[in-house]
XYZ file of C-alpha atoms in Angstrom:
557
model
C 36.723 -1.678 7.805
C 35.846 1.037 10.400
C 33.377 0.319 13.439
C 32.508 2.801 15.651
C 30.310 2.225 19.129
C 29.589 5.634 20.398
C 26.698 6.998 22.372
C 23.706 8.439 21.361
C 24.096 12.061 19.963
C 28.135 11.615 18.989
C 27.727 11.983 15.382
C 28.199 8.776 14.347
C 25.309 8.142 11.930
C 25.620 11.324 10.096
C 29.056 13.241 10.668
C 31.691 10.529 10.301
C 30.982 9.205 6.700
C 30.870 12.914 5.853
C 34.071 13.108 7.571
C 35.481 10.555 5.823
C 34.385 11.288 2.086
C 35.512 14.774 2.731
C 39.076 13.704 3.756
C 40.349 13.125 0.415
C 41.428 9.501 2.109
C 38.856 7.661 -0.413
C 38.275 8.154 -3.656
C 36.047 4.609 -4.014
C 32.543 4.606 -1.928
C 32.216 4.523 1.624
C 29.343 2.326 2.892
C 27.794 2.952 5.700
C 25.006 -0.081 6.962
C 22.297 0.199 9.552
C 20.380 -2.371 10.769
C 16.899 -1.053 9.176
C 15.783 0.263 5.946
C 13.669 3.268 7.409
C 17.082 4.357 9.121
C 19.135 4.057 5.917
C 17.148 5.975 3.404
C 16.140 8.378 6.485
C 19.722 8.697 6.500
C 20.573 8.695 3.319
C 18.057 12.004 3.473
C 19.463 13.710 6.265
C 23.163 13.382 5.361
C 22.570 14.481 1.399
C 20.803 17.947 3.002
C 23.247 18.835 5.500
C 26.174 18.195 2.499
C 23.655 20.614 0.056
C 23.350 17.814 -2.637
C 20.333 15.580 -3.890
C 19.651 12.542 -2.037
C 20.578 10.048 -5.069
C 23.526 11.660 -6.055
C 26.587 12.143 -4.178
C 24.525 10.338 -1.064
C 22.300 7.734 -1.564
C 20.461 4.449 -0.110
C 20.934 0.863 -1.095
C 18.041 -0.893 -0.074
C 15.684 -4.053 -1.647
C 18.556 -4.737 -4.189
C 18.622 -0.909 -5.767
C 21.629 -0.177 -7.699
C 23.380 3.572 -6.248
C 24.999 5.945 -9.252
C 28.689 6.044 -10.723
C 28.865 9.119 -8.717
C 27.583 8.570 -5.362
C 30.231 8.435 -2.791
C 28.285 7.771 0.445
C 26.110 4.895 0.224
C 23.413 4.007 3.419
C 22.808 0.011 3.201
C 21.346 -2.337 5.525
C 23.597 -5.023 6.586
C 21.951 -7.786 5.376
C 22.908 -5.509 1.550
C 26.410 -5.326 2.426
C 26.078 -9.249 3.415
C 24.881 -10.000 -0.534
C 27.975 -7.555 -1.675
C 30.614 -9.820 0.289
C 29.314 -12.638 -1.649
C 28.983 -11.476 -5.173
C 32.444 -9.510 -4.411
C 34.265 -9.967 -1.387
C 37.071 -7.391 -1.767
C 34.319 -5.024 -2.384
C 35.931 -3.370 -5.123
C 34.069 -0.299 -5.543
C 34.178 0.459 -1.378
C 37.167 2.148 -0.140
C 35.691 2.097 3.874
C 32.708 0.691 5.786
C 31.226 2.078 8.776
C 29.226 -0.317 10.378
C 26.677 1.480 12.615
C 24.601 0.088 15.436
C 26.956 -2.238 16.452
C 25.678 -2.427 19.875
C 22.787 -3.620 19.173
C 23.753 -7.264 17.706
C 22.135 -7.508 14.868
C 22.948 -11.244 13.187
C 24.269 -9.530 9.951
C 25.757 -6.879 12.071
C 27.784 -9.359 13.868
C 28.265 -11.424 10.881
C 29.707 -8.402 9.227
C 32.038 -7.663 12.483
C 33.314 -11.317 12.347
C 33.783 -11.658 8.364
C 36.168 -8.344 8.698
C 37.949 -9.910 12.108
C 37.106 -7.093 14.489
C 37.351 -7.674 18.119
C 35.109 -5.617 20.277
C 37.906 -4.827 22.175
C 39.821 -3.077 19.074
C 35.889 -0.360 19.049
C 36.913 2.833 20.005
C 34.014 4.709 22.408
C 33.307 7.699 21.158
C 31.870 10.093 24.232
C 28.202 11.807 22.973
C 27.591 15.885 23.704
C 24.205 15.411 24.760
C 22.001 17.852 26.774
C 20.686 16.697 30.466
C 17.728 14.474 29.994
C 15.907 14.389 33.916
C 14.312 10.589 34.067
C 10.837 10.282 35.713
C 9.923 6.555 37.098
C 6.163 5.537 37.327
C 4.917 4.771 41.077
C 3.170 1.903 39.441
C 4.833 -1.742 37.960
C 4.598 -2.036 34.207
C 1.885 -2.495 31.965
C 2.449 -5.639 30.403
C -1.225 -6.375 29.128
C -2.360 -6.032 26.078
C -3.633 -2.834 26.781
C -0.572 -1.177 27.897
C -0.577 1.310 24.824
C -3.423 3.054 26.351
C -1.687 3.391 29.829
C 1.015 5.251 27.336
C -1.437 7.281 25.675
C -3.076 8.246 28.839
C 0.246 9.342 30.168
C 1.143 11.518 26.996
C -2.261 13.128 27.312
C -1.337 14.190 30.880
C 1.834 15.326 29.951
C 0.806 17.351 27.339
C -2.088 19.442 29.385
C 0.755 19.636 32.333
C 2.206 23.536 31.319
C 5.330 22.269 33.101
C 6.615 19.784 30.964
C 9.282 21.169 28.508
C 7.624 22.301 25.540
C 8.747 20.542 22.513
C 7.822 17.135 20.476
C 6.860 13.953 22.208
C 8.267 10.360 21.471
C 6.526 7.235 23.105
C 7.711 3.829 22.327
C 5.362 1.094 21.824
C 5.622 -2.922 20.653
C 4.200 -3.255 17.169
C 3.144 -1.025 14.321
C -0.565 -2.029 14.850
C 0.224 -0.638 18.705
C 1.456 2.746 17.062
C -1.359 2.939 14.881
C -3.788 2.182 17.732
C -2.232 4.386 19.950
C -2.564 7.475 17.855
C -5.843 7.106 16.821
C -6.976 6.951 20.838
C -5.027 10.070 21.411
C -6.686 11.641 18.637
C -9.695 11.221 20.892
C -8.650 11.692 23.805
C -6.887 14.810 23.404
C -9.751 17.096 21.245
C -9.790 18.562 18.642
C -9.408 22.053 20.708
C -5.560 21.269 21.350
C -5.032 20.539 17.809
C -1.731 18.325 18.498
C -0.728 16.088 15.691
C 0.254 12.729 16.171
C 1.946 9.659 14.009
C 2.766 6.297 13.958
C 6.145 5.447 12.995
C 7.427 1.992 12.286
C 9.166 -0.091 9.681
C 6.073 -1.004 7.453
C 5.194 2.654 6.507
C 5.416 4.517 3.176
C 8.428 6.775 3.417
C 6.105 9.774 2.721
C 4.151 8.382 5.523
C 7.254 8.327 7.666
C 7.955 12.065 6.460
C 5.315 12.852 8.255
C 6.241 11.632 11.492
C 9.824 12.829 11.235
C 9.784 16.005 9.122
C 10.632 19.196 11.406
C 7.405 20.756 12.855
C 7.769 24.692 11.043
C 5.602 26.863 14.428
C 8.084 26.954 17.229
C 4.956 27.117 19.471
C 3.455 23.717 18.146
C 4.357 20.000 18.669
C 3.981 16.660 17.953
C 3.347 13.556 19.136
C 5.253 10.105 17.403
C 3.900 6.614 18.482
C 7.291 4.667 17.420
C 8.580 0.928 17.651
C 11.899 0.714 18.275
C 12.783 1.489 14.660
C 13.035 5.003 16.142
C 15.602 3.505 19.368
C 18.515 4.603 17.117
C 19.987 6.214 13.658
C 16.791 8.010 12.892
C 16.991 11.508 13.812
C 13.664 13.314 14.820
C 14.033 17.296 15.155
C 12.781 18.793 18.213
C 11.998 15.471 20.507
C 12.061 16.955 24.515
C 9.817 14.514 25.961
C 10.245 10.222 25.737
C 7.590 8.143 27.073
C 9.531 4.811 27.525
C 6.493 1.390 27.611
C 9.742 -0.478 28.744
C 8.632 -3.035 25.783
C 9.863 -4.047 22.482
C 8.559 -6.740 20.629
C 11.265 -9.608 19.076
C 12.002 -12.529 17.341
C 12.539 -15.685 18.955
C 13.482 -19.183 17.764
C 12.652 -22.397 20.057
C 14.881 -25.090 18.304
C 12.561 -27.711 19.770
C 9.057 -26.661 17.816
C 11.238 -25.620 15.296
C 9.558 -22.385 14.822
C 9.786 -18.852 15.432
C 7.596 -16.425 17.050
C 7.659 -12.433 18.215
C 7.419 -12.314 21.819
C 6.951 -9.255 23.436
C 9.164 -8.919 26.199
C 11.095 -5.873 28.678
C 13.987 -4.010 27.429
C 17.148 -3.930 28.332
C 18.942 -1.144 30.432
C 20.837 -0.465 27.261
C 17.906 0.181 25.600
C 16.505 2.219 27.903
C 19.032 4.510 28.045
C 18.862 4.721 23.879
C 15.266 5.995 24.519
C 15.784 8.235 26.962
C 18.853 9.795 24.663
C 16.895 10.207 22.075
C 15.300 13.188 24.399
C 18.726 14.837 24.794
C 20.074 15.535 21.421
C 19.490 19.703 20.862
C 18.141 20.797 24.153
C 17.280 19.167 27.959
C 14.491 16.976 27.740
C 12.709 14.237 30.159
C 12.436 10.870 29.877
C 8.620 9.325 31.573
C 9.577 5.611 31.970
C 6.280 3.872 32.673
C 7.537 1.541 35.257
C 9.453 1.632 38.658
C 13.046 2.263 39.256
C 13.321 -0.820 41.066
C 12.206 -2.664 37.325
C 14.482 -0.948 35.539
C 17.403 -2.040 37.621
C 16.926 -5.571 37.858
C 16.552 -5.654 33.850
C 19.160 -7.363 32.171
C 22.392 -4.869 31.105
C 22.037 -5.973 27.486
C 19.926 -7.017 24.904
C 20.514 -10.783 23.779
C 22.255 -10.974 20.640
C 19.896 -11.848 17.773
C 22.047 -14.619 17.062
C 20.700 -16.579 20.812
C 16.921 -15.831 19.385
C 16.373 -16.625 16.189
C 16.189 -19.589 13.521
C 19.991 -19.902 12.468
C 18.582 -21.709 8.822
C 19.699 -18.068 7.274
C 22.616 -17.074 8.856
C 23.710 -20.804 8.219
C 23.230 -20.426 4.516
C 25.069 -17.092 4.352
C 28.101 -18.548 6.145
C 27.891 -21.559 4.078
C 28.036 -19.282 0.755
C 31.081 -17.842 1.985
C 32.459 -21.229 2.082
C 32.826 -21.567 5.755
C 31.584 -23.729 7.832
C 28.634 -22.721 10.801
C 29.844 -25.480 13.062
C 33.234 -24.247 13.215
C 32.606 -20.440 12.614
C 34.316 -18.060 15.365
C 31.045 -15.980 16.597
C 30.937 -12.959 18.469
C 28.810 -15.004 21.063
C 28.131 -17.989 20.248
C 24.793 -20.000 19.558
C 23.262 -22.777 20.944
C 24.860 -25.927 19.910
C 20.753 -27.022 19.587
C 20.195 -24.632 17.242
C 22.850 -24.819 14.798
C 22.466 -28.374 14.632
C 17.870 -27.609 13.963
C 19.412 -25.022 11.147
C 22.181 -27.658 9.076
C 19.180 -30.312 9.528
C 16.574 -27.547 7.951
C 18.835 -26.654 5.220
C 19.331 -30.378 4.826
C 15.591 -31.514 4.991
C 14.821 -28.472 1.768
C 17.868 -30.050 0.011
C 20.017 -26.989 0.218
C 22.679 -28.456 1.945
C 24.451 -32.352 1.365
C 27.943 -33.231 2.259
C 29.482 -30.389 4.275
C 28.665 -27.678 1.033
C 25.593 -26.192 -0.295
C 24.479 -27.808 -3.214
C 23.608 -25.866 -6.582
C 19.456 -25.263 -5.254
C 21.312 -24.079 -2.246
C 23.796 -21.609 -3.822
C 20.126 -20.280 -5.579
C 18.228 -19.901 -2.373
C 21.489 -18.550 -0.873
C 20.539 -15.398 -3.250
C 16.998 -14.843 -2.375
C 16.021 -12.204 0.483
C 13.605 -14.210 2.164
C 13.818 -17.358 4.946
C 15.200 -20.570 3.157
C 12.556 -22.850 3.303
C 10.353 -19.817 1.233
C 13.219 -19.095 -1.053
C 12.611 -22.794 -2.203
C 9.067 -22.708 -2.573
C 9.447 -19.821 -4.905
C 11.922 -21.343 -6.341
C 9.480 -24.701 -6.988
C 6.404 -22.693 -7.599
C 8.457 -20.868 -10.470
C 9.363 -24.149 -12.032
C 5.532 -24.256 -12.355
C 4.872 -21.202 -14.069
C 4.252 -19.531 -11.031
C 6.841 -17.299 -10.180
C 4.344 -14.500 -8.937
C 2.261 -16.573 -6.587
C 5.566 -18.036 -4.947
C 6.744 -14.491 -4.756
C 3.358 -13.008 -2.780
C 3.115 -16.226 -0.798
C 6.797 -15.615 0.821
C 5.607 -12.405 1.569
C 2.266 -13.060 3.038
C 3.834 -15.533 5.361
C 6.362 -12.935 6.469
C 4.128 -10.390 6.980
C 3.321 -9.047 10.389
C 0.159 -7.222 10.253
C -3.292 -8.626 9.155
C -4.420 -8.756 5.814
C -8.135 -7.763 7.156
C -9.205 -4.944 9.422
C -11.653 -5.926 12.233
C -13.058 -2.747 12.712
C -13.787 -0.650 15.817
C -17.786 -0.148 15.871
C -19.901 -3.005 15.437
C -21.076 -1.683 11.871
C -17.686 -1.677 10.669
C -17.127 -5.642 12.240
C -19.890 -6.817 10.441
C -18.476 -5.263 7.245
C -15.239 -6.713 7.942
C -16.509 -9.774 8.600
C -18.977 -10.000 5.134
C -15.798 -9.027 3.265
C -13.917 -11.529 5.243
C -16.535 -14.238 3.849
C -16.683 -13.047 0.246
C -12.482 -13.671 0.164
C -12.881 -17.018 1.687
C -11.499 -19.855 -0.055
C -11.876 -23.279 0.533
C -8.012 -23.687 -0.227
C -7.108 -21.790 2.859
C -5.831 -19.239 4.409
C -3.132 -18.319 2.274
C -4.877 -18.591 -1.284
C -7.436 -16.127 0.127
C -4.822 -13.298 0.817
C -3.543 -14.251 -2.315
C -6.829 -13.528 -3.705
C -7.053 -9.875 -1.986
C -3.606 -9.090 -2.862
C -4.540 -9.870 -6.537
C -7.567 -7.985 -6.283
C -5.773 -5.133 -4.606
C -3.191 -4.983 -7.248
C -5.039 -4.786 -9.989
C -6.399 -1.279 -9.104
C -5.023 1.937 -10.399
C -2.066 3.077 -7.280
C -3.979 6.015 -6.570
C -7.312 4.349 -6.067
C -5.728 1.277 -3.913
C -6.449 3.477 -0.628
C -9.751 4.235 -1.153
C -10.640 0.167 -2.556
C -8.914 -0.707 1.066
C -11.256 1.296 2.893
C -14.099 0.156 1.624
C -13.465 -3.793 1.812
C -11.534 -3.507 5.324
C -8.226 -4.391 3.542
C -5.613 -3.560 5.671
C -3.736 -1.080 2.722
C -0.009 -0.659 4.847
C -0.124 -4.636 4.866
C -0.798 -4.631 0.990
C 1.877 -2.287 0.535
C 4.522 -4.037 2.205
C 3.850 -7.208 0.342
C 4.308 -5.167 -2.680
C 7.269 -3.475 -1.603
C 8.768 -7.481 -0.404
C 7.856 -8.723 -3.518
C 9.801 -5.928 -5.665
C 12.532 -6.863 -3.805
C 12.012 -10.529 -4.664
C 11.635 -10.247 -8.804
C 15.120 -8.054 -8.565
C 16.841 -10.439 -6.624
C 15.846 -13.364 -9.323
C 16.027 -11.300 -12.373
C 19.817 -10.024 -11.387
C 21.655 -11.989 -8.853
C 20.234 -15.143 -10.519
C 20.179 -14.208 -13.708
C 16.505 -15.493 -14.066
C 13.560 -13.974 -16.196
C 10.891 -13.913 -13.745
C 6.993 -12.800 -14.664
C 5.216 -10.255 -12.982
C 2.209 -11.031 -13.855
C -0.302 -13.821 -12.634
C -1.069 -17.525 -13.862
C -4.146 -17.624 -15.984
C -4.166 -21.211 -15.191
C -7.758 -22.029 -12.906
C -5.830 -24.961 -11.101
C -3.422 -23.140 -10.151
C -4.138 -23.680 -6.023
C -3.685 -27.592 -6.495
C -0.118 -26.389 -7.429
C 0.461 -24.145 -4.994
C -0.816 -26.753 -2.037
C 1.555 -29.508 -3.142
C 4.607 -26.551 -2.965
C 3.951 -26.204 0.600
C 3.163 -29.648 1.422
C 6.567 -30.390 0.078
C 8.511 -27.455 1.226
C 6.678 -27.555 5.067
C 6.127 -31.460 5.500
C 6.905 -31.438 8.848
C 4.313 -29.131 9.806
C 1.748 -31.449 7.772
C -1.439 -31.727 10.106
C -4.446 -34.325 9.575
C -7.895 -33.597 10.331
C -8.379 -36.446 13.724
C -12.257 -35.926 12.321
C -13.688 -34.915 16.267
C -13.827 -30.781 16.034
C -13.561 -31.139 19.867
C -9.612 -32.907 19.466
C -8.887 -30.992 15.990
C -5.960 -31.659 14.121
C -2.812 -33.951 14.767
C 0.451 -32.782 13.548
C 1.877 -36.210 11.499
C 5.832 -35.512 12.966
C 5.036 -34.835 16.439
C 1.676 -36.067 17.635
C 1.102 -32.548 18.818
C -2.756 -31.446 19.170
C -3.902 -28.649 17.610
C -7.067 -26.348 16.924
C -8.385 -23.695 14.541
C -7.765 -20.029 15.280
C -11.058 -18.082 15.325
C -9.210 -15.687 12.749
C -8.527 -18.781 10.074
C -11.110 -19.417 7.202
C -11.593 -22.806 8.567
C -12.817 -21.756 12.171
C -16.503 -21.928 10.947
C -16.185 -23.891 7.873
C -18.358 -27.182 7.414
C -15.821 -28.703 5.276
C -13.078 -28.622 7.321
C -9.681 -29.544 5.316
C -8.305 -33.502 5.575
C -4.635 -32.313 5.808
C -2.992 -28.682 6.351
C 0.153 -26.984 7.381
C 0.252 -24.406 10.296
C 2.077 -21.870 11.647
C 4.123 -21.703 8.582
C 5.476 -18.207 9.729
């Protein structure tokens, strides 16, 4: 196994597998893993032009469980892929090298993956970049950290892009969440006119690739530009012709676990320096470019060198089951850096509590919900719910849960609030929140694919968030039907109790975060394991109900 840390605008995402299949070295399949999809089959793109062949053939991606061709050679993967490969094979046969790429960024499967092959970081060879001279501009003012702070960037680009002394070229401004990227290029729209007649895109993980296309494909009049509105899927791997200009929030959005609550949440929080130097690189790869950092010089300095590992942040329930498969043990397993004693000891009890762990092994539901791409504690509510004939319903549940974005848009005049809002109320069900996305998923999927857009528009259904529950749930049925060997429907229960079913799943699988109804709406509800007190969110089906619900479970995500 080959790892290679180098800096931006070295090559290493797109020249060294070529490189290597070229060499004559391999004649099995080199893989090469990134930490996202978008930057795999991106890459997978990118690499099968420049080597003049069809992406699919003698380059492809491996992503959401898709086999590659006899012939391909260079295969793009996320890590958590290559992860489910070690498993099912773990002298990965049919894969002669691995590059892993993005190692910096520590990734939990990245790091997994660096472990599992017994790579010190000391043994990564730094591989100097050829990039142009990027000037950096600091901001007079602290940073934005309101929820606002997307408009401060959009105000910004606008200046920069009237200002006839700013290189000419496209514009890349990183942002916190895909709804921010969305936001943010709608209010440039209308801020900028339609006299300048600048283009502008979100980019993010949750988009179509043909919607990412658009946001990455080369811009053809040498006297145009664009502007991309980007998480920071865009930080690294994915290449974006002709970026001079980066306009740097100094935000990124990430998960974090507290072991306590036993839950996770995405905070939004400052970069690292690390990662502010990615941005600004990504200005320097075929020309000079500038880098507009929206916060002072004296910030960026006292921000910490490094991003903390994934592995410090996040519930360790999966990476505990993914050791465990390998038949090793997470209490004794050599990390790159090590996680809190607190939280490996939360994950074995989680794993324990769902009945996928007993006696120092997984036991055989484990080894099951080992095999599904999706948190444990979900994998084994699909798991139950398909005992029950409901296979589909688990499947779309796991997904809703997971999903970042809102099922519902709000709306930006008060015409299109009221809309949402009626739609909102047509959808509601007295089962909850859950069954009613459910219910607009259903109703979503059941349209023709090319009139899905135009049903979302007109019942504020957020269509990207449909879409990605699609996409999570394709991803689902092939990991049942193939790595467990299990027919699995893709269709919906006919059966009209079927929400009696699905409430006792949840109740079963998330018992701990039972609530009861105290019966005062001033106190709310009382979780049973904690005592905790806890309210409504204006946003839930409940908030204005007159039944309000004896028992639930919240914050399942």
């Amino acid at each position: 196994v080959s790892v290679f840390v180098a800096e931006t605008g070295s090559g290493k995402s797109t020249q060294i597998v070529q490189y290597l299949q070229t060499s004559g070295l391999f004649p099995g399949k080199i893989a090469c893993t990134q930490p996202r999809r978008l930057a795999a089959r991106s890459l997978s793109e990118y690499v099968a032009k420049q080597m003049n062949c069809k992406n699919g053939g003698l380059v492809a991606s491996m992503v959401g469980g898709k086999a590659v061709k006899e012939e391909t050679k260079i295969v793009f993967m996320t890590d958590f892929q290559l992860l489910k490969l070690c498993v099912s094979d773990p002298r990965l046969s049919e894969y002669n090298c691995i590059v892993v790429d993005e190692a910096h960024e520590r990734n939990l499967h990245t790091d997994l993956i660096i472990v599992f092959s017994m790579i010190s970081q000391k043994l990564m060879p730094k591989i100097p970049g050829r990039v142009y001279r990027v000037d950096v501009h600091y901001s007079d003012k602290k940073m934005d950290k309101s929820e606002k702070y997307f408009e401060t960037a959009v105000d910004k680009v606008v200046e920069l892009c009237l200002d006839r002394n700013v290189p000419h070229g496209n514009m890349l401004v990183f942002l916190t969440t895909p709804k921010d990227t969305e936001n943010a290029s709608a209010l440039f729209q209308r801020k900028i006119g339609t006299q300048s007649k600048i283009p502008s895109y979100p980019l993010h993980g949750q988009l179509q690739p043909e919607d990412q296309q658009l946001a990455m494909e080369e811009v053809k009049d040498k006297n145009s530009r664009k502007v991309i509105f980007a998480t920071n899927c865009a930080e690294t791997s994915l290449t974006i012709p002709g970026v001079v200009v980066v306009v740097d929030s100094g935000l990124s959005k990430q998960n974090a676990f507290d072991p306590v609550r036993n839950m996770d949440a995405l905070v939004v929080g400052e970069i690292s320096r690390n990662s502010a130097d990615q941005r600004k690189g990504r200005a320097g790869r075929t020309q000079n470019g500038c880098c507009y950092r929206l916060y002072t010089q004296a910030e960026y300095e006292a921000m910490s060198e490094s991003t903390v590992p994934e592995i410090q942040r996040i519930d360790l329930s999966g990476v505990a089951i993914r050791i465990l498969e390998l038949g090793l043990n997470p209490l004794e397993f050599d990390y790159l850096t090590p996680p809190s004693r607190q939280g490996l000891n939360s994950a074995m009890s989680a794993l324990e509590f769902i009945g996928a762990f007993s006696e120092g092994q997984l036991t055989e539901l484990g080894k099951k919900i080992a095999k599904i791409p999706a948190e444990p504690r979900l994998a084994k509510m699909i798991l139950l719910l398909y005992e029950n004939n409901l296979a589909m319903e688990g499947m779309v549940l796991a997904s809703l849960i997971t999903l970042s974005g809102q099922v519902f848009f709000r709306g930006k005049t008060d015409a299109e609030r009221q809309d949402a809002t009626k739609t909102k109320e047509f959808y509601a069900s007295d089962d909850g929140d859950l069954l009613t996305s459910l219910q607009v998923f259903k109703d979503w999927r059941s349209r023709p694919d090319n009139l899905r857009t135009k049903w979302s528009v007109k019942n504020c259904v957020n269509n990207k968030s449909m879409r990605s529950v699609n996409e999570k749930v394709a991803d689902l049925q092939r990991a049942i039907k193939y790595d467990l060997k299990m027919q699995v429907s893709e269709t919906f229960s006919d059966d009209r109790n079927f929400a009696s079913a699905v409430q006792e799943c949840i109740y079963r699988v998330f018992s701990d975060k039972l609530c009861a109804y105290s019966g005062n709406p001033r106190i709310g509800f009382v979780e049973v394991s904690t005592g905790q007190l806890l309210k409504i969110h204006p946003s839930s089906v409940f908030s204005n109900a007159v039944n309000i619900p004896v028992r639930c479970v919240h914050q399942i995500a």
